Amino acid sequence: MAAQVDRASLNGTVTDPTGARVPGVKVEAILAENGKQREALTNDAGIYAIPTLPVGTYTISFSRDGFHALRYDDVELKVGQTFTLDAAGLGLGLHAGRRQGDGAAAGTQLGRARRRG
């Protein structure tokens, strides 16, 4: 079986403003090129993983009932990369706010992400 050399992985941890990890958060990775989407849920420790993603530029969103949604634009995944995107500060509330800033991206290979929400 041939290795999937044109793939990348995305993982990370989701926390609330106090730093507590948040389980049950829906994580969506949407490929800008064609709109294809992959999803994952954070586990009991607030950790998620989406393996074997096609390389490209993504919008990554984090949502859970009762919390403000977060969105990171322009997340670029490269061949063979493991990209760690920690969503810090998922706040309580019914409506998503709009704000921008740098994403909290760290990991095996660092990348740049633009945060909204």
Short mmCIF file of N, CA and C in Angstrom, two decimals:
data_model
loop_
_atom_site.label_atom_id
_atom_site.label_comp_id
_atom_site.label_asym_id
_atom_site.label_seq_id
_atom_site.Cartn_x
_atom_site.Cartn_y
_atom_site.Cartn_z
N MET A 1 0.84 -1.18 0.00
CA MET A 1 0.00 0.00 0.00
C MET A 1 0.89 1.25 0.00
N ALA A 2 0.61 2.17 -0.88
CA ALA A 2 1.40 3.39 -1.00
C ALA A 2 1.08 4.35 0.14
N ALA A 3 2.12 5.02 0.61
CA ALA A 3 1.93 6.01 1.68
C ALA A 3 1.22 7.24 1.10
N GLN A 4 0.43 7.88 1.92
CA GLN A 4 -0.27 9.09 1.49
C GLN A 4 0.62 10.30 1.74
N VAL A 5 1.49 10.57 0.76
CA VAL A 5 2.48 11.63 0.93
C VAL A 5 1.92 13.02 0.68
N ASP A 6 0.69 13.10 0.18
CA ASP A 6 0.10 14.41 -0.10
C ASP A 6 -0.87 14.83 1.00
N ARG A 7 -0.64 14.34 2.20
CA ARG A 7 -1.57 14.57 3.31
C ARG A 7 -0.88 15.29 4.47
N ALA A 8 -1.71 15.83 5.35
CA ALA A 8 -1.26 16.50 6.57
C ALA A 8 -2.24 16.14 7.68
N SER A 9 -1.87 16.45 8.91
CA SER A 9 -2.74 16.18 10.06
C SER A 9 -2.93 17.46 10.86
N LEU A 10 -4.10 17.55 11.49
CA LEU A 10 -4.45 18.70 12.33
C LEU A 10 -4.86 18.17 13.69
N ASN A 11 -4.34 18.78 14.75
CA ASN A 11 -4.74 18.38 16.10
C ASN A 11 -4.60 19.57 17.04
N GLY A 12 -5.10 19.38 18.27
CA GLY A 12 -4.97 20.44 19.25
C GLY A 12 -5.87 20.24 20.45
N THR A 13 -5.93 21.26 21.27
CA THR A 13 -6.71 21.25 22.50
C THR A 13 -7.61 22.49 22.52
N VAL A 14 -8.82 22.33 23.04
CA VAL A 14 -9.76 23.45 23.15
C VAL A 14 -9.96 23.76 24.63
N THR A 15 -9.79 25.04 24.98
CA THR A 15 -9.95 25.47 26.37
C THR A 15 -10.90 26.66 26.45
N ASP A 16 -11.46 26.86 27.65
CA ASP A 16 -12.31 28.03 27.89
C ASP A 16 -11.44 29.16 28.43
N PRO A 17 -12.01 30.34 28.72
CA PRO A 17 -11.20 31.47 29.19
C PRO A 17 -10.43 31.21 30.49
N THR A 18 -10.88 30.24 31.29
CA THR A 18 -10.17 29.92 32.54
C THR A 18 -9.04 28.93 32.32
N GLY A 19 -8.93 28.39 31.10
CA GLY A 19 -7.91 27.39 30.81
C GLY A 19 -8.40 25.97 30.95
N ALA A 20 -9.66 25.79 31.37
CA ALA A 20 -10.22 24.44 31.49
C ALA A 20 -10.48 23.87 30.10
N ARG A 21 -10.19 22.60 29.94
CA ARG A 21 -10.40 21.94 28.66
C ARG A 21 -11.88 21.68 28.43
N VAL A 22 -12.31 21.80 27.18
CA VAL A 22 -13.74 21.70 26.85
C VAL A 22 -14.00 20.46 25.99
N PRO A 23 -14.74 19.48 26.53
CA PRO A 23 -15.10 18.29 25.75
C PRO A 23 -16.30 18.57 24.84
N GLY A 24 -16.49 17.73 23.84
CA GLY A 24 -17.68 17.80 23.00
C GLY A 24 -17.75 18.98 22.05
N VAL A 25 -16.60 19.58 21.73
CA VAL A 25 -16.57 20.69 20.79
C VAL A 25 -16.46 20.13 19.37
N LYS A 26 -17.29 20.62 18.48
CA LYS A 26 -17.24 20.22 17.07
C LYS A 26 -16.15 21.03 16.38
N VAL A 27 -15.22 20.33 15.75
CA VAL A 27 -14.13 20.96 15.02
C VAL A 27 -14.34 20.67 13.54
N GLU A 28 -14.43 21.72 12.73
CA GLU A 28 -14.64 21.56 11.29
C GLU A 28 -13.45 22.13 10.54
N ALA A 29 -12.93 21.35 9.60
CA ALA A 29 -11.86 21.79 8.71
C ALA A 29 -12.42 21.85 7.30
N ILE A 30 -12.48 23.06 6.72
CA ILE A 30 -13.06 23.25 5.39
C ILE A 30 -11.95 23.71 4.44
N LEU A 31 -11.71 22.90 3.40
CA LEU A 31 -10.68 23.19 2.42
C LEU A 31 -11.16 24.32 1.50
N ALA A 32 -10.40 25.41 1.44
CA ALA A 32 -10.81 26.59 0.67
C ALA A 32 -10.96 26.28 -0.81
N GLU A 33 -10.11 25.43 -1.33
CA GLU A 33 -10.08 25.13 -2.76
C GLU A 33 -11.40 24.58 -3.30
N ASN A 34 -12.05 23.71 -2.51
CA ASN A 34 -13.25 23.04 -3.04
C ASN A 34 -14.40 22.92 -2.04
N GLY A 35 -14.22 23.44 -0.83
CA GLY A 35 -15.28 23.40 0.17
C GLY A 35 -15.47 22.06 0.86
N LYS A 36 -14.61 21.09 0.56
CA LYS A 36 -14.73 19.79 1.22
C LYS A 36 -14.45 19.96 2.71
N GLN A 37 -15.18 19.20 3.51
CA GLN A 37 -15.17 19.38 4.96
C GLN A 37 -14.89 18.07 5.67
N ARG A 38 -14.11 18.16 6.76
CA ARG A 38 -13.90 17.03 7.67
C ARG A 38 -14.20 17.54 9.07
N GLU A 39 -14.71 16.65 9.92
CA GLU A 39 -15.11 17.03 11.27
C GLU A 39 -14.52 16.08 12.31
N ALA A 40 -14.43 16.59 13.52
CA ALA A 40 -14.04 15.80 14.69
C ALA A 40 -14.69 16.42 15.91
N LEU A 41 -14.75 15.67 16.99
CA LEU A 41 -15.22 16.18 18.28
C LEU A 41 -14.07 16.08 19.27
N THR A 42 -13.98 17.07 20.18
CA THR A 42 -12.98 16.96 21.23
C THR A 42 -13.41 15.86 22.20
N ASN A 43 -12.42 15.16 22.75
CA ASN A 43 -12.71 14.10 23.71
C ASN A 43 -12.89 14.68 25.11
N ASP A 44 -12.97 13.83 26.11
CA ASP A 44 -13.18 14.28 27.49
C ASP A 44 -12.07 15.20 28.00
N ALA A 45 -10.89 15.13 27.37
CA ALA A 45 -9.77 15.98 27.76
C ALA A 45 -9.65 17.22 26.87
N GLY A 46 -10.66 17.47 26.02
CA GLY A 46 -10.65 18.65 25.16
C GLY A 46 -9.70 18.55 23.98
N ILE A 47 -9.28 17.33 23.63
CA ILE A 47 -8.31 17.10 22.57
C ILE A 47 -9.02 16.61 21.31
N TYR A 48 -8.57 17.08 20.15
CA TYR A 48 -9.12 16.62 18.88
C TYR A 48 -7.99 16.25 17.93
N ALA A 49 -8.31 15.46 16.92
CA ALA A 49 -7.35 15.12 15.86
C ALA A 49 -8.12 14.86 14.57
N ILE A 50 -7.61 15.41 13.49
CA ILE A 50 -8.15 15.14 12.15
C ILE A 50 -6.95 14.72 11.29
N PRO A 51 -6.76 13.41 11.11
CA PRO A 51 -5.61 12.93 10.34
C PRO A 51 -5.90 12.92 8.84
N THR A 52 -4.88 12.71 8.07
CA THR A 52 -4.92 12.51 6.61
C THR A 52 -5.78 13.53 5.86
N LEU A 53 -5.55 14.79 6.13
CA LEU A 53 -6.22 15.86 5.39
C LEU A 53 -5.43 16.16 4.11
N PRO A 54 -6.12 16.41 3.00
CA PRO A 54 -5.41 16.87 1.81
C PRO A 54 -4.70 18.20 2.12
N VAL A 55 -3.53 18.40 1.55
CA VAL A 55 -2.82 19.66 1.80
C VAL A 55 -3.58 20.81 1.16
N GLY A 56 -3.41 21.99 1.73
CA GLY A 56 -4.09 23.17 1.21
C GLY A 56 -4.38 24.17 2.31
N THR A 57 -5.18 25.17 1.99
CA THR A 57 -5.54 26.22 2.94
C THR A 57 -6.95 25.96 3.46
N TYR A 58 -7.10 26.03 4.78
CA TYR A 58 -8.35 25.67 5.45
C TYR A 58 -8.90 26.80 6.29
N THR A 59 -10.21 26.74 6.52
CA THR A 59 -10.87 27.47 7.59
C THR A 59 -11.21 26.42 8.64
N ILE A 60 -10.79 26.67 9.88
CA ILE A 60 -11.04 25.74 10.98
C ILE A 60 -11.99 26.43 11.95
N SER A 61 -13.10 25.77 12.26
CA SER A 61 -14.06 26.35 13.20
C SER A 61 -14.29 25.42 14.38
N PHE A 62 -14.58 26.03 15.52
CA PHE A 62 -14.82 25.32 16.77
C PHE A 62 -16.17 25.78 17.30
N SER A 63 -17.07 24.84 17.59
CA SER A 63 -18.40 25.22 18.08
C SER A 63 -18.95 24.17 19.04
N ARG A 64 -19.74 24.66 19.97
CA ARG A 64 -20.46 23.80 20.91
C ARG A 64 -21.63 24.61 21.45
N ASP A 65 -22.78 23.96 21.63
CA ASP A 65 -23.95 24.65 22.18
C ASP A 65 -23.58 25.33 23.49
N GLY A 66 -24.02 26.58 23.63
CA GLY A 66 -23.78 27.34 24.86
C GLY A 66 -22.46 28.08 24.88
N PHE A 67 -21.66 27.98 23.81
CA PHE A 67 -20.36 28.64 23.73
C PHE A 67 -20.30 29.50 22.48
N HIS A 68 -19.49 30.57 22.54
CA HIS A 68 -19.20 31.35 21.34
C HIS A 68 -18.38 30.48 20.40
N ALA A 69 -18.65 30.57 19.12
CA ALA A 69 -17.85 29.85 18.13
C ALA A 69 -16.55 30.60 17.88
N LEU A 70 -15.52 29.84 17.54
CA LEU A 70 -14.24 30.42 17.12
C LEU A 70 -13.96 29.96 15.70
N ARG A 71 -13.31 30.81 14.92
CA ARG A 71 -12.95 30.43 13.56
C ARG A 71 -11.55 30.94 13.26
N TYR A 72 -10.76 30.08 12.64
CA TYR A 72 -9.42 30.43 12.20
C TYR A 72 -9.38 30.31 10.68
N ASP A 73 -9.03 31.40 10.01
CA ASP A 73 -8.94 31.42 8.55
C ASP A 73 -7.49 31.25 8.12
N ASP A 74 -7.32 30.84 6.87
CA ASP A 74 -6.00 30.77 6.24
C ASP A 74 -5.03 29.86 6.97
N VAL A 75 -5.51 28.71 7.42
CA VAL A 75 -4.65 27.71 8.04
C VAL A 75 -4.07 26.87 6.91
N GLU A 76 -2.79 27.00 6.69
CA GLU A 76 -2.15 26.30 5.58
C GLU A 76 -1.50 25.00 6.06
N LEU A 77 -1.96 23.90 5.50
CA LEU A 77 -1.41 22.58 5.82
C LEU A 77 -0.53 22.14 4.66
N LYS A 78 0.70 21.71 5.00
CA LYS A 78 1.68 21.32 3.99
C LYS A 78 1.92 19.81 4.04
N VAL A 79 2.51 19.30 2.99
CA VAL A 79 2.76 17.86 2.84
C VAL A 79 3.51 17.32 4.05
N GLY A 80 2.96 16.25 4.65
CA GLY A 80 3.60 15.57 5.77
C GLY A 80 3.55 16.31 7.09
N GLN A 81 2.89 17.44 7.14
CA GLN A 81 2.88 18.30 8.33
C GLN A 81 1.88 17.80 9.36
N THR A 82 2.27 17.92 10.63
CA THR A 82 1.33 17.80 11.75
C THR A 82 1.18 19.20 12.32
N PHE A 83 0.02 19.80 12.14
CA PHE A 83 -0.24 21.18 12.53
C PHE A 83 -1.07 21.15 13.80
N THR A 84 -0.57 21.77 14.86
CA THR A 84 -1.30 21.87 16.12
C THR A 84 -1.94 23.24 16.23
N LEU A 85 -3.27 23.25 16.33
CA LEU A 85 -4.02 24.49 16.47
C LEU A 85 -4.84 24.39 17.75
N ASP A 86 -4.35 25.07 18.80
CA ASP A 86 -5.05 25.09 20.08
C ASP A 86 -6.03 26.26 20.08
N ALA A 87 -7.29 25.96 20.36
CA ALA A 87 -8.33 26.99 20.41
C ALA A 87 -8.51 27.41 21.85
N ALA A 88 -7.86 28.50 22.22
CA ALA A 88 -7.91 28.98 23.60
C ALA A 88 -8.99 30.04 23.74
N GLY A 89 -9.75 29.96 24.81
CA GLY A 89 -10.72 30.99 25.12
C GLY A 89 -12.09 30.80 24.54
N LEU A 90 -12.50 29.55 24.32
CA LEU A 90 -13.87 29.29 23.85
C LEU A 90 -14.81 29.72 24.97
N GLY A 91 -15.49 30.85 24.79
CA GLY A 91 -16.26 31.46 25.88
C GLY A 91 -17.72 31.09 25.88
N LEU A 92 -18.32 31.20 27.05
CA LEU A 92 -19.75 30.96 27.20
C LEU A 92 -20.54 32.07 26.53
N GLY A 93 -21.67 31.72 25.95
CA GLY A 93 -22.52 32.72 25.33
C GLY A 93 -23.37 32.12 24.24
N LEU A 94 -24.36 32.85 23.82
CA LEU A 94 -25.27 32.35 22.81
C LEU A 94 -24.93 32.81 21.40
N HIS A 95 -24.25 33.94 21.26
CA HIS A 95 -23.96 34.49 19.94
C HIS A 95 -22.46 34.61 19.76
N ALA A 96 -22.02 34.35 18.54
CA ALA A 96 -20.60 34.48 18.24
C ALA A 96 -20.24 35.95 18.08
N GLY A 97 -19.19 36.36 18.76
CA GLY A 97 -18.68 37.71 18.56
C GLY A 97 -17.76 37.73 17.36
N ARG A 98 -17.38 38.91 16.93
CA ARG A 98 -16.45 39.02 15.81
C ARG A 98 -15.22 39.78 16.29
N ARG A 99 -14.12 39.10 16.22
CA ARG A 99 -12.85 39.73 16.54
C ARG A 99 -11.78 39.00 15.76
N GLN A 100 -10.66 39.66 15.54
CA GLN A 100 -9.59 39.05 14.78
C GLN A 100 -8.31 39.11 15.57
N GLY A 101 -7.45 38.19 15.28
CA GLY A 101 -6.15 38.16 15.93
C GLY A 101 -5.39 36.97 15.40
N ASP A 102 -4.21 36.73 15.92
CA ASP A 102 -3.42 35.58 15.51
C ASP A 102 -3.94 34.34 16.20
N GLY A 103 -3.93 33.23 15.48
CA GLY A 103 -4.32 31.96 16.06
C GLY A 103 -3.24 31.45 16.99
N ALA A 104 -3.62 30.68 17.97
CA ALA A 104 -2.67 30.08 18.89
C ALA A 104 -2.17 28.79 18.25
N ALA A 105 -1.27 28.91 17.30
CA ALA A 105 -0.79 27.75 16.56
C ALA A 105 0.60 27.37 17.04
N ALA A 106 0.77 26.11 17.35
CA ALA A 106 2.06 25.60 17.77
C ALA A 106 2.15 24.16 17.33
N GLY A 107 3.32 23.57 17.39
CA GLY A 107 3.38 22.15 17.10
C GLY A 107 4.60 21.73 16.35
N THR A 108 4.50 20.56 15.74
CA THR A 108 5.62 19.97 15.03
C THR A 108 6.16 20.93 13.99
N GLN A 109 5.28 21.50 13.21
CA GLN A 109 5.66 22.54 12.26
C GLN A 109 4.70 23.69 12.48
N LEU A 110 5.23 24.82 12.84
CA LEU A 110 4.37 25.95 13.14
C LEU A 110 3.79 26.54 11.87
N GLY A 111 2.59 27.06 11.98
CA GLY A 111 1.94 27.71 10.86
C GLY A 111 1.29 28.99 11.33
N ARG A 112 0.69 29.68 10.40
CA ARG A 112 0.03 30.93 10.74
C ARG A 112 -1.46 30.76 10.49
N ALA A 113 -2.24 31.27 11.38
CA ALA A 113 -3.70 31.19 11.26
C ALA A 113 -4.27 32.53 11.68
N ARG A 114 -5.36 32.93 11.05
CA ARG A 114 -6.04 34.17 11.41
C ARG A 114 -7.31 33.81 12.15
N ARG A 115 -7.51 34.41 13.32
CA ARG A 115 -8.63 34.05 14.19
C ARG A 115 -9.79 35.02 14.01
N ARG A 116 -11.00 34.46 13.98
CA ARG A 116 -12.24 35.25 13.98
C ARG A 116 -13.18 34.61 14.97
N GLY A 117 -13.97 35.44 15.64
CA GLY A 117 -15.00 34.89 16.53
C GLY A 117 -14.66 35.03 17.97
#
